Each structure stands twice: as C-alpha cells, then as structure tokens.
Amino acid sequence: MFLHRDATIKEFLLLKQDESSNIVLSWLMTSVAFSIMVSVTLSQFLPVIPQFIADLQLGGYTLNKFGLTLISICLFFTTKSILTYFFYTSLGYNKLLVNLYMLANKFYFLGTIILIITSFTFFYFPIDGLKFLYITIISGIFLFILKLFLYWFNKPQIMPNEWYYKILYICTLQIAPLVVLWKFLFN
C-alpha cells in the first residue's frame, strides 16, 4: 500500500485516479484531520453545551465544547458520506463516486492546511474573537460555494449528467446537512 509519503503537496494535488491505489485510506486520514481542525476552530465559539448533553456522564466524564463539536462533526461527515454513497450507487454512478472522493480528498486537504494556519493565528496572535468568527464564517461560505462549483464543473466529471440529480445532490447532501449541523451547534 502506497501512502504518498514522499509526495509533495503539489504532487498530491495533481495526482490522477489511476496513479493512486489508496483513495479510501487517504480520504479517511484527510477527513479525520479536517474534522479535528474544524472542531478546534468552531468549539471556541459554541455558546453553551446543551443541558441534555451536559447531564450525560460516561465513566464520570462529561463532554466539553471540543468533544461535543468533534463528535457532531464526525457524525455529520459519516452520515453525509454514507448518504452520498447510497445516492451514487442507487443511480449507478459508481465511477463518479471514486472521482468525487478524489476531488473531495484534495479539497479537504487544502481546507485542513488553511484551518491549521487559521487556528495557529487565532491562538498565538492577539485577534478579536468576534472579528475572527465573522471572518471564519465568511471564509467558510466562500469555500462552500467554491466546493459546489468545483463539484459542478470538474473534469473528470463527478456529478450525474441529469440536471435534476445535480440539484438534488447539492440541496439534500450539501446544503441541508450543513444547516442542520449549524442549528445543532449554535442554537
């Protein structure tokens, strides 16, 4: 199994599907790193932990803001990945699913690097928390829209041919889960 140990960032981003033998493993490692970095970035802005979660104790331990955010993000991405798999396989687009995982892996890899720089900047430089939150939200919205355009116009194709499947995928598997996660964490 080849883990891209000697590959540079440029080589990794330009990697073709037929040159990679570990799409799932690479995607899994990138997803874990991205989930941890999103949790580090967002957990400091959670207003409170819901009371029903604060009352839960497993072995005498309770969840803090980071733990709640990490579990929520991991459940979010796991559910979204399973639903995406069902969506593509039910339509018979298994080949497009592999292309989607390759592109998503590269996108989330770059997102992880950006989040590492962002978190380092926030924790080690005197920055107003509210301004940082606004910048983070605006940047997140911009990256989300960029991701949708990348998915829509990427070569090789990763979206189904029919326009209504594209709209269905974007609305039900991209926008709706993000709104649900936002309402859970910040409401």
Coordinates of N, CA and C in Angstrom, one line a residue:
M1 N 0.8 -1.2 0.0 CA 0.0 0.0 0.0 C 0.9 1.2 0.0
F2 N 0.6 2.2 -0.8 CA 1.4 3.4 -1.0 C 0.6 4.5 -0.3
L3 N 1.3 5.2 0.6 CA 0.7 6.3 1.4 C 1.2 7.7 1.0
H4 N 1.7 7.9 -0.1 CA 2.1 9.2 -0.6 C 3.1 9.8 0.4
R5 N 4.0 9.0 0.9 CA 5.0 9.5 2.0 C 6.0 10.5 1.4
D6 N 6.4 10.3 0.2 CA 7.4 11.2 -0.4 C 6.8 12.2 -1.3
A7 N 5.5 12.3 -1.4 CA 4.9 13.2 -2.3 C 4.8 14.6 -1.7
T8 N 5.0 15.6 -2.5 CA 4.9 17.0 -2.1 C 3.4 17.4 -2.2
I9 N 3.0 18.5 -1.7 CA 1.6 19.0 -1.8 C 1.2 19.1 -3.2
K10 N 2.1 19.6 -4.1 CA 1.8 19.8 -5.5 C 1.6 18.5 -6.1
E11 N 2.4 17.5 -5.8 CA 2.3 16.1 -6.4 C 1.0 15.5 -6.0
F12 N 0.6 15.7 -4.7 CA -0.6 15.1 -4.2 C -1.8 15.7 -4.9
L13 N -1.8 17.0 -5.0 CA -3.0 17.7 -5.7 C -3.1 17.4 -7.1
L14 N -2.0 17.1 -7.8 CA -2.0 16.7 -9.2 C -2.2 15.3 -9.5
L15 N -2.3 14.5 -8.4 CA -2.4 13.0 -8.6 C -3.6 12.6 -9.3
K16 N -3.5 11.7 -10.3 CA -4.6 11.2 -11.0 C -5.1 9.9 -10.3
Q17 N -6.4 9.6 -10.7 CA -7.0 8.5 -10.0 C -6.3 7.2 -10.3
D18 N -5.9 7.0 -11.5 CA -5.2 5.7 -11.9 C -3.9 5.5 -11.3
E19 N -3.3 6.6 -10.8 CA -2.0 6.6 -10.1 C -2.1 6.3 -8.6
S20 N -3.3 6.4 -8.1 CA -3.4 6.2 -6.6 C -4.1 4.9 -6.3
S21 N -3.5 4.2 -5.4 CA -4.0 2.9 -5.0 C -4.7 2.9 -3.7
N22 N -4.8 4.0 -3.0 CA -5.4 4.1 -1.7 C -6.3 5.2 -1.5
I23 N -7.3 5.4 -2.4 CA -8.2 6.5 -2.3 C -8.9 6.6 -1.0
V24 N -9.4 5.4 -0.6 CA -10.3 5.4 0.7 C -9.4 5.7 1.9
L25 N -8.2 5.1 2.0 CA -7.4 5.4 3.2 C -6.9 6.8 3.2
S26 N -6.5 7.4 2.1 CA -6.1 8.8 2.0 C -7.2 9.7 2.4
W27 N -8.4 9.4 1.8 CA -9.6 10.2 2.1 C -10.0 10.1 3.6
L28 N -9.8 8.9 4.2 CA -10.2 8.8 5.6 C -9.2 9.6 6.5
M29 N -7.9 9.5 6.2 CA -6.9 10.3 7.0 C -7.2 11.8 6.9
T30 N -7.5 12.3 5.7 CA -7.7 13.7 5.4 C -9.0 14.1 6.2
S31 N -10.0 13.2 6.1 CA -11.3 13.5 6.8 C -11.1 13.7 8.3
V32 N -10.3 12.8 8.9 CA -10.1 12.8 10.4 C -9.4 14.1 10.7
A33 N -8.3 14.5 10.0 CA -7.6 15.7 10.2 C -8.5 16.9 10.0
F34 N -9.3 16.9 9.0 CA -10.2 18.0 8.8 C -11.2 18.2 9.9
S35 N -11.8 17.0 10.3 CA -12.8 17.1 11.4 C -12.2 17.6 12.7
I36 N -11.0 17.2 13.0 CA -10.3 17.7 14.2 C -10.1 19.2 14.1
M37 N -9.6 19.7 13.0 CA -9.3 21.1 12.8 C -10.6 22.0 12.8
V38 N -11.6 21.5 12.2 CA -12.9 22.2 12.2 C -13.4 22.3 13.7
S39 N -13.2 21.2 14.4 CA -13.7 21.2 15.8 C -12.9 22.1 16.7
V40 N -11.6 22.2 16.4 CA -10.7 23.1 17.2 C -11.2 24.6 16.9
T41 N -11.4 24.8 15.6 CA -11.8 26.2 15.2 C -13.2 26.6 15.7
L42 N -14.2 25.7 15.6 CA -15.5 26.1 15.9 C -15.9 25.9 17.4
S43 N -15.2 25.1 18.1 CA -15.6 24.8 19.5 C -15.4 26.0 20.4
Q44 N -14.5 26.9 20.1 CA -14.3 28.1 21.0 C -15.4 29.1 20.8
F45 N -16.3 28.9 19.8 CA -17.4 29.8 19.6 C -18.8 29.2 20.0
L46 N -18.8 28.0 20.5 CA -20.1 27.5 21.0 C -20.5 28.3 22.2
P47 N -21.8 28.7 22.2 CA -22.3 29.5 23.3 C -22.3 28.6 24.6
V48 N -23.0 27.5 24.5 CA -23.1 26.6 25.7 C -23.3 25.2 25.2
I49 N -23.0 24.2 26.1 CA -23.3 22.8 25.8 C -24.8 22.6 26.2
P50 N -25.6 22.0 25.3 CA -27.0 21.7 25.7 C -27.1 20.9 27.0
Q51 N -28.1 21.2 27.8 CA -28.2 20.6 29.1 C -28.3 19.1 29.1
F52 N -29.1 18.5 28.1 CA -29.2 17.1 28.0 C -27.9 16.4 27.7
I53 N -27.0 17.1 27.0 CA -25.6 16.5 26.8 C -24.7 16.7 28.0
A54 N -24.9 17.9 28.7 CA -24.1 18.1 29.9 C -24.4 17.1 31.0
D55 N -25.7 16.7 31.0 CA -26.1 15.7 32.0 C -25.6 14.3 31.8
L56 N -25.2 14.0 30.5 CA -24.7 12.7 30.2 C -23.3 12.5 30.8
Q57 N -23.1 11.4 31.5 CA -21.8 11.1 32.1 C -21.5 9.6 31.7
L58 N -20.3 9.5 31.1 CA -19.9 8.1 30.8 C -18.6 7.9 31.5
G59 N -18.7 7.0 32.5 CA -17.5 6.7 33.4 C -17.0 7.9 34.2
G60 N -18.0 8.8 34.5 CA -17.6 10.0 35.3 C -17.1 11.2 34.4
Y61 N -17.1 11.0 33.1 CA -16.6 12.1 32.2 C -17.8 12.7 31.5
T62 N -17.8 14.0 31.3 CA -18.8 14.7 30.5 C -18.1 15.4 29.3
L63 N -18.9 15.7 28.3 CA -18.3 16.3 27.1 C -18.1 17.8 27.3
N64 N -16.9 18.3 26.9 CA -16.7 19.7 26.9 C -17.1 20.2 25.5
K65 N -16.8 21.5 25.2 CA -17.2 22.1 23.9 C -16.5 21.4 22.7
F66 N -15.2 21.1 22.9 CA -14.4 20.5 21.9 C -15.0 19.1 21.6
G67 N -15.2 18.3 22.6 CA -15.7 16.9 22.5 C -17.1 16.9 21.8
L68 N -18.0 17.8 22.2 CA -19.3 17.9 21.5 C -19.1 18.2 20.1
T69 N -18.3 19.2 19.8 CA -18.1 19.6 18.4 C -17.4 18.5 17.6
L70 N -16.4 17.8 18.1 CA -15.8 16.7 17.4 C -16.7 15.6 17.1
I71 N -17.5 15.2 18.1 CA -18.5 14.1 17.9 C -19.5 14.5 16.8
S72 N -20.0 15.8 16.9 CA -21.0 16.2 16.0 C -20.4 16.3 14.5
I73 N -19.2 16.8 14.4 CA -18.6 16.9 13.1 C -18.4 15.5 12.5
C74 N -17.9 14.5 13.3 CA -17.6 13.2 12.9 C -18.9 12.5 12.5
L75 N -20.0 12.6 13.3 CA -21.3 12.0 12.9 C -21.8 12.7 11.6
F76 N -21.6 14.0 11.5 CA -22.0 14.7 10.3 C -21.4 14.2 9.0
F77 N -20.1 14.0 9.1 CA -19.3 13.6 7.9 C -19.6 12.1 7.6
T78 N -19.7 11.3 8.6 CA -20.0 9.9 8.4 C -21.4 9.7 7.8
T79 N -22.4 10.4 8.3 CA -23.7 10.3 7.8 C -23.8 10.8 6.3
K80 N -23.1 11.9 6.1 CA -23.1 12.5 4.8 C -22.4 11.6 3.8
S81 N -21.3 10.9 4.2 CA -20.6 10.0 3.3 C -21.4 8.8 3.0
I82 N -22.1 8.3 3.9 CA -23.0 7.1 3.7 C -24.1 7.5 2.8
L83 N -24.8 8.6 3.0 CA -25.9 9.0 2.1 C -25.4 9.4 0.7
T84 N -24.2 9.9 0.6 CA -23.6 10.2 -0.7 C -23.3 8.8 -1.5
Y85 N -22.8 7.9 -0.7 CA -22.6 6.5 -1.3 C -23.9 5.9 -1.8
F86 N -24.9 6.0 -1.0 CA -26.2 5.5 -1.4 C -26.8 6.2 -2.6
F87 N -26.6 7.5 -2.6 CA -27.1 8.4 -3.8 C -26.4 7.9 -5.1
Y88 N -25.1 7.8 -5.1 CA -24.4 7.5 -6.3 C -24.6 6.1 -6.7
T89 N -24.6 5.1 -5.8 CA -24.8 3.7 -6.2 C -26.3 3.5 -6.6
S90 N -27.3 4.1 -6.0 CA -28.6 3.9 -6.5 C -28.9 4.5 -7.9
L91 N -28.1 5.4 -8.3 CA -28.2 5.9 -9.7 C -27.3 5.2 -10.7
G92 N -26.4 4.3 -10.1 CA -25.5 3.6 -11.0 C -24.2 4.3 -11.4
Y93 N -23.9 5.3 -10.6 CA -22.7 6.2 -10.9 C -21.5 5.9 -10.0
N94 N -21.2 4.6 -9.9 CA -20.1 4.2 -9.0 C -18.7 4.8 -9.4
K95 N -18.5 4.9 -10.7 CA -17.3 5.5 -11.2 C -17.2 7.0 -10.9
L96 N -18.3 7.7 -10.9 CA -18.3 9.1 -10.5 C -18.0 9.3 -9.0
L97 N -18.4 8.3 -8.2 CA -18.2 8.3 -6.8 C -16.7 8.3 -6.4
V98 N -15.9 7.5 -7.2 CA -14.4 7.5 -7.0 C -13.8 8.9 -7.3
N99 N -14.3 9.4 -8.4 CA -13.8 10.8 -8.8 C -14.2 11.8 -7.8
L100 N -15.4 11.7 -7.2 CA -15.8 12.6 -6.1 C -14.9 12.5 -4.9
Y101 N -14.6 11.3 -4.5 CA -13.7 11.1 -3.3 C -12.3 11.6 -3.6
M102 N -11.8 11.5 -4.8 CA -10.5 12.1 -5.1 C -10.5 13.6 -5.0
L103 N -11.6 14.2 -5.6 CA -11.6 15.7 -5.6 C -11.9 16.2 -4.1
A104 N -12.8 15.5 -3.4 CA -13.1 15.9 -2.1 C -11.9 15.7 -1.2
N105 N -11.1 14.7 -1.4 CA -9.9 14.5 -0.6 C -8.9 15.7 -0.8
K106 N -8.7 16.1 -2.0 CA -7.8 17.2 -2.3 C -8.4 18.5 -1.7
F107 N -9.7 18.7 -1.8 CA -10.3 19.9 -1.3 C -10.2 20.0 0.2
Y108 N -10.5 18.9 0.9 CA -10.4 18.9 2.3 C -9.0 18.9 2.8
F109 N -8.1 18.4 2.1 CA -6.7 18.5 2.4 C -6.2 20.0 2.5
L110 N -6.6 20.7 1.4 CA -6.3 22.2 1.4 C -7.0 22.9 2.5
G111 N -8.3 22.5 2.7 CA -9.0 23.1 3.8 C -8.4 22.9 5.2
T112 N -7.8 21.7 5.4 CA -7.1 21.4 6.6 C -5.9 22.3 6.8
I113 N -5.2 22.5 5.8 CA -4.0 23.3 5.9 C -4.4 24.8 6.2
I114 N -5.5 25.2 5.6 CA -6.0 26.6 5.9 C -6.5 26.7 7.3
L115 N -7.1 25.6 7.8 CA -7.6 25.6 9.2 C -6.4 25.6 10.2
I116 N -5.4 24.9 9.9 CA -4.2 24.8 10.8 C -3.6 26.2 10.9
I117 N -3.5 26.9 9.7 CA -2.9 28.3 9.8 C -3.9 29.2 10.5
T118 N -5.2 29.1 10.3 CA -6.2 29.9 11.0 C -6.1 29.7 12.5
S119 N -6.1 28.5 12.9 CA -6.1 28.2 14.3 C -4.8 28.7 15.0
F120 N -3.7 28.5 14.3 CA -2.4 29.0 14.9 C -2.5 30.5 15.0
T121 N -3.0 31.2 14.0 CA -3.1 32.6 14.0 C -4.0 33.1 15.2
F122 N -5.1 32.4 15.4 CA -6.1 32.8 16.4 C -5.5 32.6 17.8
F123 N -4.8 31.5 18.0 CA -4.4 31.1 19.3 C -3.1 31.9 19.7
Y124 N -2.3 32.3 18.8 CA -1.0 32.8 19.1 C -0.8 34.3 18.8
F125 N -1.8 34.9 18.2 CA -1.7 36.4 17.9 C -2.9 37.0 18.5
P126 N -2.8 38.3 19.0 CA -3.9 39.0 19.6 C -5.0 39.4 18.6
I127 N -6.0 38.6 18.4 CA -7.1 38.9 17.4 C -8.4 38.9 18.2
D128 N -9.3 39.8 17.9 CA -10.6 39.9 18.5 C -11.4 38.7 18.0
G129 N -12.0 38.0 19.0 CA -12.7 36.8 18.7 C -13.9 36.9 17.8
L130 N -14.7 38.0 18.0 CA -15.8 38.3 17.2 C -15.5 38.5 15.7
K131 N -14.4 39.3 15.5 CA -14.0 39.6 14.1 C -13.5 38.3 13.5
F132 N -12.8 37.5 14.3 CA -12.3 36.2 13.8 C -13.5 35.3 13.4
L133 N -14.5 35.3 14.2 CA -15.7 34.5 13.9 C -16.3 34.9 12.6
Y134 N -16.5 36.2 12.4 CA -17.1 36.8 11.2 C -16.2 36.4 10.0
I135 N -14.9 36.5 10.1 CA -14.0 36.2 9.0 C -14.1 34.7 8.7
T136 N -14.2 33.9 9.8 CA -14.3 32.4 9.6 C -15.6 32.0 8.9
I137 N -16.7 32.7 9.3 CA -18.0 32.4 8.7 C -18.0 32.8 7.2
I138 N -17.5 33.9 6.9 CA -17.5 34.4 5.5 C -16.5 33.5 4.7
S139 N -15.4 33.2 5.2 CA -14.5 32.3 4.5 C -15.1 30.9 4.3
G140 N -15.8 30.4 5.3 CA -16.5 29.1 5.2 C -17.5 29.1 4.1
I141 N -18.3 30.2 4.0 CA -19.3 30.3 3.0 C -18.7 30.4 1.6
F142 N -17.6 31.1 1.5 CA -16.9 31.2 0.2 C -16.3 29.9 -0.2
L143 N -15.7 29.1 0.8 CA -15.1 27.8 0.4 C -16.2 26.8 0.1
F144 N -17.4 26.9 0.7 CA -18.5 26.0 0.4 C -19.0 26.3 -1.0
I145 N -19.1 27.5 -1.4 CA -19.6 27.9 -2.7 C -18.5 27.4 -3.8
L146 N -17.2 27.6 -3.4 CA -16.2 27.2 -4.3 C -16.2 25.6 -4.5
K147 N -16.5 24.9 -3.4 CA -16.6 23.5 -3.5 C -17.8 23.0 -4.4
L148 N -18.9 23.7 -4.3 CA -20.0 23.4 -5.2 C -19.7 23.6 -6.6
F149 N -19.0 24.7 -6.9 CA -18.6 25.0 -8.3 C -17.5 24.0 -8.8
L150 N -16.6 23.6 -7.9 CA -15.6 22.5 -8.3 C -16.3 21.2 -8.6
Y151 N -17.3 20.9 -7.7 CA -18.1 19.6 -8.0 C -18.8 19.7 -9.3
W152 N -19.4 20.9 -9.6 CA -20.3 21.0 -10.7 C -19.5 21.0 -12.0
F153 N -18.3 21.7 -12.1 CA -17.6 21.9 -13.3 C -16.3 21.1 -13.4
N154 N -16.0 20.1 -12.5 CA -14.8 19.4 -12.5 C -14.6 18.5 -13.7
K155 N -13.4 18.3 -14.2 CA -13.1 17.3 -15.2 C -12.1 16.4 -14.6
P156 N -12.2 15.1 -14.4 CA -13.3 14.3 -14.9 C -14.6 14.6 -14.1
Q157 N -15.7 14.3 -14.7 CA -17.0 14.6 -14.2 C -17.2 13.8 -12.9
I158 N -17.8 14.5 -11.9 CA -18.1 13.8 -10.6 C -19.6 13.9 -10.3
M159 N -20.4 14.7 -11.1 CA -21.8 14.9 -10.8 C -22.6 14.1 -11.9
P160 N -23.8 13.6 -11.6 CA -24.6 12.9 -12.6 C -24.9 13.9 -13.8
N161 N -25.2 13.3 -14.9 CA -25.4 14.1 -16.1 C -26.7 14.9 -16.0
E162 N -27.7 14.3 -15.5 CA -29.0 15.0 -15.4 C -29.0 16.2 -14.4
W163 N -29.5 17.3 -14.8 CA -29.5 18.5 -14.0 C -30.3 18.3 -12.7
Y164 N -31.4 17.6 -12.7 CA -32.2 17.4 -11.5 C -31.5 16.6 -10.5
Y165 N -30.6 15.7 -10.9 CA -29.8 14.9 -9.9 C -28.7 15.8 -9.3
K166 N -28.2 16.8 -10.1 CA -27.2 17.7 -9.6 C -27.9 18.6 -8.5
I167 N -29.1 19.1 -8.8 CA -29.8 20.0 -7.8 C -30.1 19.1 -6.6
L168 N -30.6 17.9 -6.8 CA -30.9 17.1 -5.6 C -29.7 16.8 -4.8
Y169 N -28.6 16.5 -5.4 CA -27.4 16.3 -4.6 C -26.9 17.5 -3.8
I170 N -26.9 18.7 -4.5 CA -26.5 19.9 -3.8 C -27.4 20.3 -2.7
C171 N -28.7 20.2 -2.9 CA -29.6 20.6 -1.9 C -29.7 19.6 -0.7
T172 N -29.8 18.3 -1.0 CA -30.0 17.4 0.1 C -28.8 16.9 0.7
L173 N -27.6 16.8 0.0 CA -26.4 16.3 0.6 C -25.3 17.3 0.8
Q174 N -25.5 18.5 0.5 CA -24.6 19.6 0.7 C -25.1 20.7 1.6
I175 N -26.2 21.3 1.2 CA -26.8 22.4 1.9 C -27.5 22.0 3.2
A176 N -28.5 21.1 3.0 CA -29.4 20.8 4.2 C -28.6 20.2 5.4
P177 N -27.6 19.3 5.2 CA -26.9 18.8 6.4 C -26.1 19.9 7.1
L178 N -25.6 20.8 6.3 CA -24.8 21.9 6.9 C -25.7 22.8 7.8
V179 N -26.9 23.1 7.3 CA -27.9 23.9 8.1 C -28.3 23.1 9.3
V180 N -28.5 21.8 9.3 CA -28.8 21.1 10.4 C -27.7 21.1 11.5
L181 N -26.5 20.9 11.0 CA -25.3 20.9 11.9 C -25.2 22.3 12.6
W182 N -25.3 23.4 11.8 CA -25.3 24.7 12.3 C -26.3 25.0 13.4
K183 N -27.6 24.5 13.1 CA -28.6 24.7 14.1 C -28.3 23.9 15.4
F184 N -27.8 22.7 15.2 CA -27.5 21.9 16.4 C -26.4 22.5 17.3
L185 N -25.3 23.0 16.6 CA -24.2 23.5 17.4 C -24.4 24.9 17.9
F186 N -25.1 25.8 17.2 CA -25.2 27.2 17.6 C -26.6 27.7 17.9
N187 N -27.5 26.8 18.2 CA -28.8 27.2 18.6 C -29.3 26.7 19.9

